[in-house]
Coordinates of C-alpha atoms in Angstrom, one line a residue:
A24 CA 129.1 62.7 67.6
T25 CA 127.7 62.1 64.0
D26 CA 124.3 61.4 62.5
G27 CA 125.8 60.4 59.1
V28 CA 125.2 63.9 57.6
N29 CA 127.0 66.2 60.0
V30 CA 129.6 65.9 62.8
F31 CA 128.8 67.8 66.0
A32 CA 131.6 68.8 68.3
V33 CA 131.4 70.4 71.7
G34 CA 134.0 71.9 74.0
W35 CA 135.3 75.4 74.8
L36 CA 136.7 78.5 73.1
R37 CA 139.2 80.9 74.6
T38 CA 138.5 84.5 73.4
T39 CA 141.1 87.2 72.6
S40 CA 139.1 89.7 74.6
G41 CA 139.3 89.3 78.4
N42 CA 140.8 85.8 78.0
N43 CA 137.4 84.3 78.7
V44 CA 136.6 80.7 78.1
R45 CA 133.2 80.1 76.5
L46 CA 130.9 77.1 75.7
L47 CA 131.3 75.9 72.2
V48 CA 129.2 73.9 69.8
D49 CA 130.5 73.2 66.2
K50 CA 128.7 71.6 63.3
F51 CA 130.6 70.2 60.3
D52 CA 129.7 68.5 57.0
V53 CA 130.7 64.9 57.3
N54 CA 132.1 64.9 53.8
G55 CA 135.4 66.6 54.1
L56 CA 134.5 68.2 57.4
A57 CA 133.7 71.5 55.9
N58 CA 132.6 73.9 58.6
A59 CA 128.8 74.2 58.4
D60 CA 128.0 76.4 61.4
I61 CA 129.3 77.5 64.8
E62 CA 127.7 78.8 67.9
Y63 CA 129.1 79.7 71.3
S64 CA 127.9 81.4 74.5
G65 CA 129.5 84.4 76.0
G66 CA 130.3 86.0 79.3
Y67 CA 131.9 83.1 81.2
E68 CA 135.3 83.0 82.9
N69 CA 135.6 79.3 82.6
A70 CA 133.2 77.0 80.8
S71 CA 133.3 73.8 78.8
F72 CA 131.1 71.1 77.3
N73 CA 132.5 67.7 78.2
K74 CA 130.1 65.3 76.5
V75 CA 127.7 65.3 73.6
R76 CA 124.8 63.0 72.5
L77 CA 122.3 63.2 69.6
D78 CA 118.8 62.2 68.8
T79 CA 116.8 62.9 65.6
N80 CA 116.4 66.6 66.0
F81 CA 118.5 67.7 68.9
I82 CA 122.1 67.9 70.3
Y83 CA 122.5 67.3 74.1
A84 CA 125.7 68.7 75.6
A85 CA 126.8 68.5 79.3
G86 CA 129.6 70.2 81.1
V87 CA 130.4 73.1 83.5
Y88 CA 130.4 76.9 83.7
R89 CA 131.6 79.5 86.1
P90 CA 130.2 83.0 85.9
D91 CA 132.6 85.9 85.5
G92 CA 134.5 86.6 88.7
S93 CA 133.2 83.5 90.5
S94 CA 135.1 80.4 91.7
A95 CA 131.9 78.4 92.1
S96 CA 130.9 76.1 89.3
S97 CA 127.5 74.7 88.1
G98 CA 126.8 71.6 86.1
V99 CA 125.2 72.6 82.8
I100 CA 123.1 70.7 80.2
C101 CA 121.9 72.2 77.0
K102 CA 119.4 70.9 74.4
I103 CA 120.3 72.5 71.0
N104 CA 118.6 72.3 67.6
K105 CA 120.6 70.3 65.1
S106 CA 119.4 72.4 62.2
D107 CA 120.7 75.8 63.2
L108 CA 122.4 75.3 66.6
S109 CA 119.9 77.5 68.3
L110 CA 119.4 76.8 72.0
D111 CA 116.1 75.0 72.7
T112 CA 116.5 74.5 76.5
G113 CA 119.3 75.2 78.9
K114 CA 119.6 73.9 82.5
K115 CA 122.1 74.3 85.3
L116 CA 122.2 72.1 88.3
D117 CA 123.5 73.2 91.7
P118 CA 122.6 70.3 94.0
V119 CA 124.5 71.7 97.0
S120 CA 125.2 75.2 98.2
T121 CA 128.9 74.9 97.7
K122 CA 128.4 75.0 93.9
A123 CA 131.2 72.8 92.8
T124 CA 129.5 70.7 90.1
V125 CA 131.0 69.4 86.9
F126 CA 129.3 66.9 84.4
F127 CA 131.5 64.4 82.6
G128 CA 129.1 61.6 81.5
L129 CA 125.9 61.8 79.5
E130 CA 123.6 59.2 78.0
L131 CA 120.0 59.1 76.5
S132 CA 117.6 56.2 77.1
G133 CA 113.9 55.7 77.3
G134 CA 113.0 59.4 77.2
H135 CA 115.5 60.3 79.9
L136 CA 119.0 61.9 80.2
Y137 CA 121.4 60.2 82.6
I138 CA 124.2 62.5 83.7
T139 CA 127.2 61.7 85.9
G140 CA 130.0 63.9 87.3
R141 CA 131.2 65.3 90.6
T142 CA 130.1 67.9 93.1
N143 CA 130.9 68.8 96.7
D144 CA 128.9 68.3 99.9
E145 CA 130.1 69.2 103.3
G146 CA 130.5 66.2 105.6
E147 CA 130.6 63.8 102.6
G148 CA 134.2 64.2 101.4
E149 CA 135.9 67.0 99.5
V150 CA 134.6 65.8 96.1
D151 CA 131.5 63.6 95.8
A152 CA 130.2 61.6 92.8
I153 CA 126.8 62.6 91.4
V154 CA 124.2 61.0 89.1
A155 CA 121.1 62.9 87.8
V156 CA 118.1 61.9 85.8
L157 CA 116.4 64.5 83.6
N158 CA 113.3 64.5 81.4
L159 CA 114.5 64.5 77.8
S160 CA 111.7 66.8 76.6
D161 CA 112.2 69.8 78.9
L162 CA 115.3 68.9 80.9
S163 CA 113.3 69.0 84.1
E164 CA 115.1 67.3 87.0
E165 CA 113.6 63.9 88.0
Q166 CA 116.2 62.5 90.4
T167 CA 119.6 63.5 91.8
K168 CA 121.8 61.4 94.0
M169 CA 125.3 62.1 95.5
F170 CA 127.7 59.4 96.7
G171 CA 130.4 60.2 99.1
K172 CA 132.4 58.8 102.1
T173 CA 132.3 60.6 105.4
S174 CA 136.0 61.2 105.6
S175 CA 137.1 64.6 104.2
S176 CA 140.2 63.0 102.6
N177 CA 138.2 60.9 100.2
D178 CA 137.2 62.0 96.7
E179 CA 134.6 60.3 94.5
K180 CA 134.0 61.1 90.9
F181 CA 131.8 59.6 88.1
Y182 CA 133.7 60.2 84.9
G183 CA 131.3 58.5 82.4
C184 CA 128.2 56.4 82.1
A185 CA 126.5 54.0 79.7
V186 CA 122.8 52.9 79.7
D187 CA 121.4 49.8 78.1
G188 CA 117.8 50.3 79.0
K189 CA 117.9 48.3 82.2
H190 CA 121.2 49.3 83.9
I191 CA 123.5 52.2 84.3
F192 CA 127.2 51.5 84.1
T193 CA 129.7 54.1 85.4
V194 CA 133.5 54.4 85.2
N195 CA 134.8 56.3 88.2
T196 CA 137.4 56.9 90.8
I197 CA 136.6 56.3 94.5
S198 CA 139.3 57.8 96.8
T199 CA 141.7 57.7 93.8
E200 CA 141.0 54.0 93.1
P201 CA 139.6 52.9 89.7
L202 CA 136.1 51.5 89.8
I203 CA 133.6 50.1 87.4
A204 CA 130.1 50.1 89.0
K205 CA 126.8 48.7 87.8
F206 CA 123.4 50.1 89.0
G207 CA 120.8 47.4 88.5
G208 CA 117.0 47.5 88.2
R209 CA 114.6 49.6 86.2
E210 CA 112.4 50.8 89.0
T211 CA 114.9 50.8 91.9
I212 CA 118.6 50.9 91.4
Q213 CA 120.3 48.3 93.5
E214 CA 123.7 48.7 95.1
P215 CA 126.4 49.0 92.4
F216 CA 128.8 46.1 92.0
I217 CA 131.6 45.0 89.8
G218 CA 131.1 42.0 87.5
P219 CA 131.3 40.7 83.9
E220 CA 127.6 40.6 83.5
R221 CA 126.0 43.0 80.9
E222 CA 122.5 43.1 79.5
P223 CA 121.9 43.2 75.7
A224 CA 121.6 46.8 74.6
R225 CA 118.2 48.0 73.4
E226 CA 116.6 51.3 72.7
P227 CA 113.1 51.7 74.0
A228 CA 110.4 52.7 71.5
V229 CA 108.5 54.7 74.1
R230 CA 109.4 56.7 77.1
E231 CA 109.7 54.4 80.1
P232 CA 109.9 55.0 83.9
A233 CA 113.3 56.3 84.8
M234 CA 115.6 54.0 86.8
S235 CA 115.4 55.1 90.4
I236 CA 118.7 56.1 92.0
E237 CA 117.2 56.7 95.5
N238 CA 118.5 53.5 97.1
A239 CA 121.8 53.3 95.3
N240 CA 124.9 53.3 97.6
I241 CA 128.6 52.6 97.1
G242 CA 130.0 50.4 99.8
E243 CA 133.7 49.4 100.2
S244 CA 132.7 45.7 100.1
R245 CA 131.5 46.2 96.5
T246 CA 134.5 48.0 95.2
R247 CA 138.0 46.9 94.4
Q248 CA 141.1 48.1 92.5
L249 CA 141.7 46.8 89.0
T250 CA 144.7 44.4 88.9
V251 CA 147.6 44.9 86.5
K252 CA 146.4 41.8 84.6
E253 CA 142.9 43.3 84.1
I254 CA 144.4 46.7 83.1
K255 CA 146.6 44.9 80.5
Q256 CA 143.6 43.0 79.1
A257 CA 141.6 46.3 78.9
M258 CA 144.4 48.3 77.4
P259 CA 146.6 45.9 75.3
W260 CA 148.4 48.8 73.7
L261 CA 150.4 49.5 76.9
S262 CA 154.1 48.9 76.5
E263 CA 156.1 46.5 78.8
R264 CA 157.8 49.6 80.3
E265 CA 154.4 51.0 81.3
L266 CA 153.3 47.7 82.7
K267 CA 156.6 47.5 84.7
K268 CA 155.7 50.8 86.2
L269 CA 152.3 49.5 87.2
R270 CA 153.9 46.4 88.8
R271 CA 156.2 48.7 90.9
L272 CA 153.1 50.6 92.0
Q273 CA 151.5 47.3 92.7
Q274 CA 154.3 46.3 95.1
Q275 CA 154.4 49.7 96.7
Q276 CA 150.7 50.0 97.4
G277 CA 149.9 46.3 98.0
W278 CA 147.8 45.6 94.9
S279 CA 146.8 42.1 93.9
R280 CA 149.7 40.5 92.0
R281 CA 147.4 38.8 89.5

């Protein structure tokens, strides 16, 4: 992410001592990408920031970390000062006791942070999608919602999200099928559905009520696989060879032939 003066990159760093993987935030000068500053956390066996967003004074980074010697993972969100990369606020989310949370998507809108990812909840599938709403000022948790099917063979993941001030759009997999879902309504999020409709993007001038996720639900009747034609339109750089592979999969798995 860039603010026109600096480039801010987040990710992970593998150390030479103990082979640990640590959270990483890097700041570069936008002219020539000269390294301006670097900061990373220590003491984690496996940790990574997966998404970064900026406002005027802060960097917001979301991802995952596992403490030393632990197989459990927690979703992590950090608010970092842009000036010196010092940590302002750090927050970890463990919505279920199994502690298998990873954050992939992050957006800022109307004084809130919207985060998407995956977690694990017994009885709701092996991997379940999660969306959380946090207060932008102190990262306090306002809402958390998990989405999962009852069969243990189904996996649901929210990989990314976008917010236009009225709706949340997510790009996901549901039981290994691609899905684009739209959550509608500012006060109450309606059931997600697939459609071409998008609202004009706008950035609220003041902090507004967070979009409720309490009543959101993913139903099979509101999801479908993307056709090869739709994939070709979305990714025109795919070669004919790659498209032929998709068509073969289409025939094997009974996709729509459109």
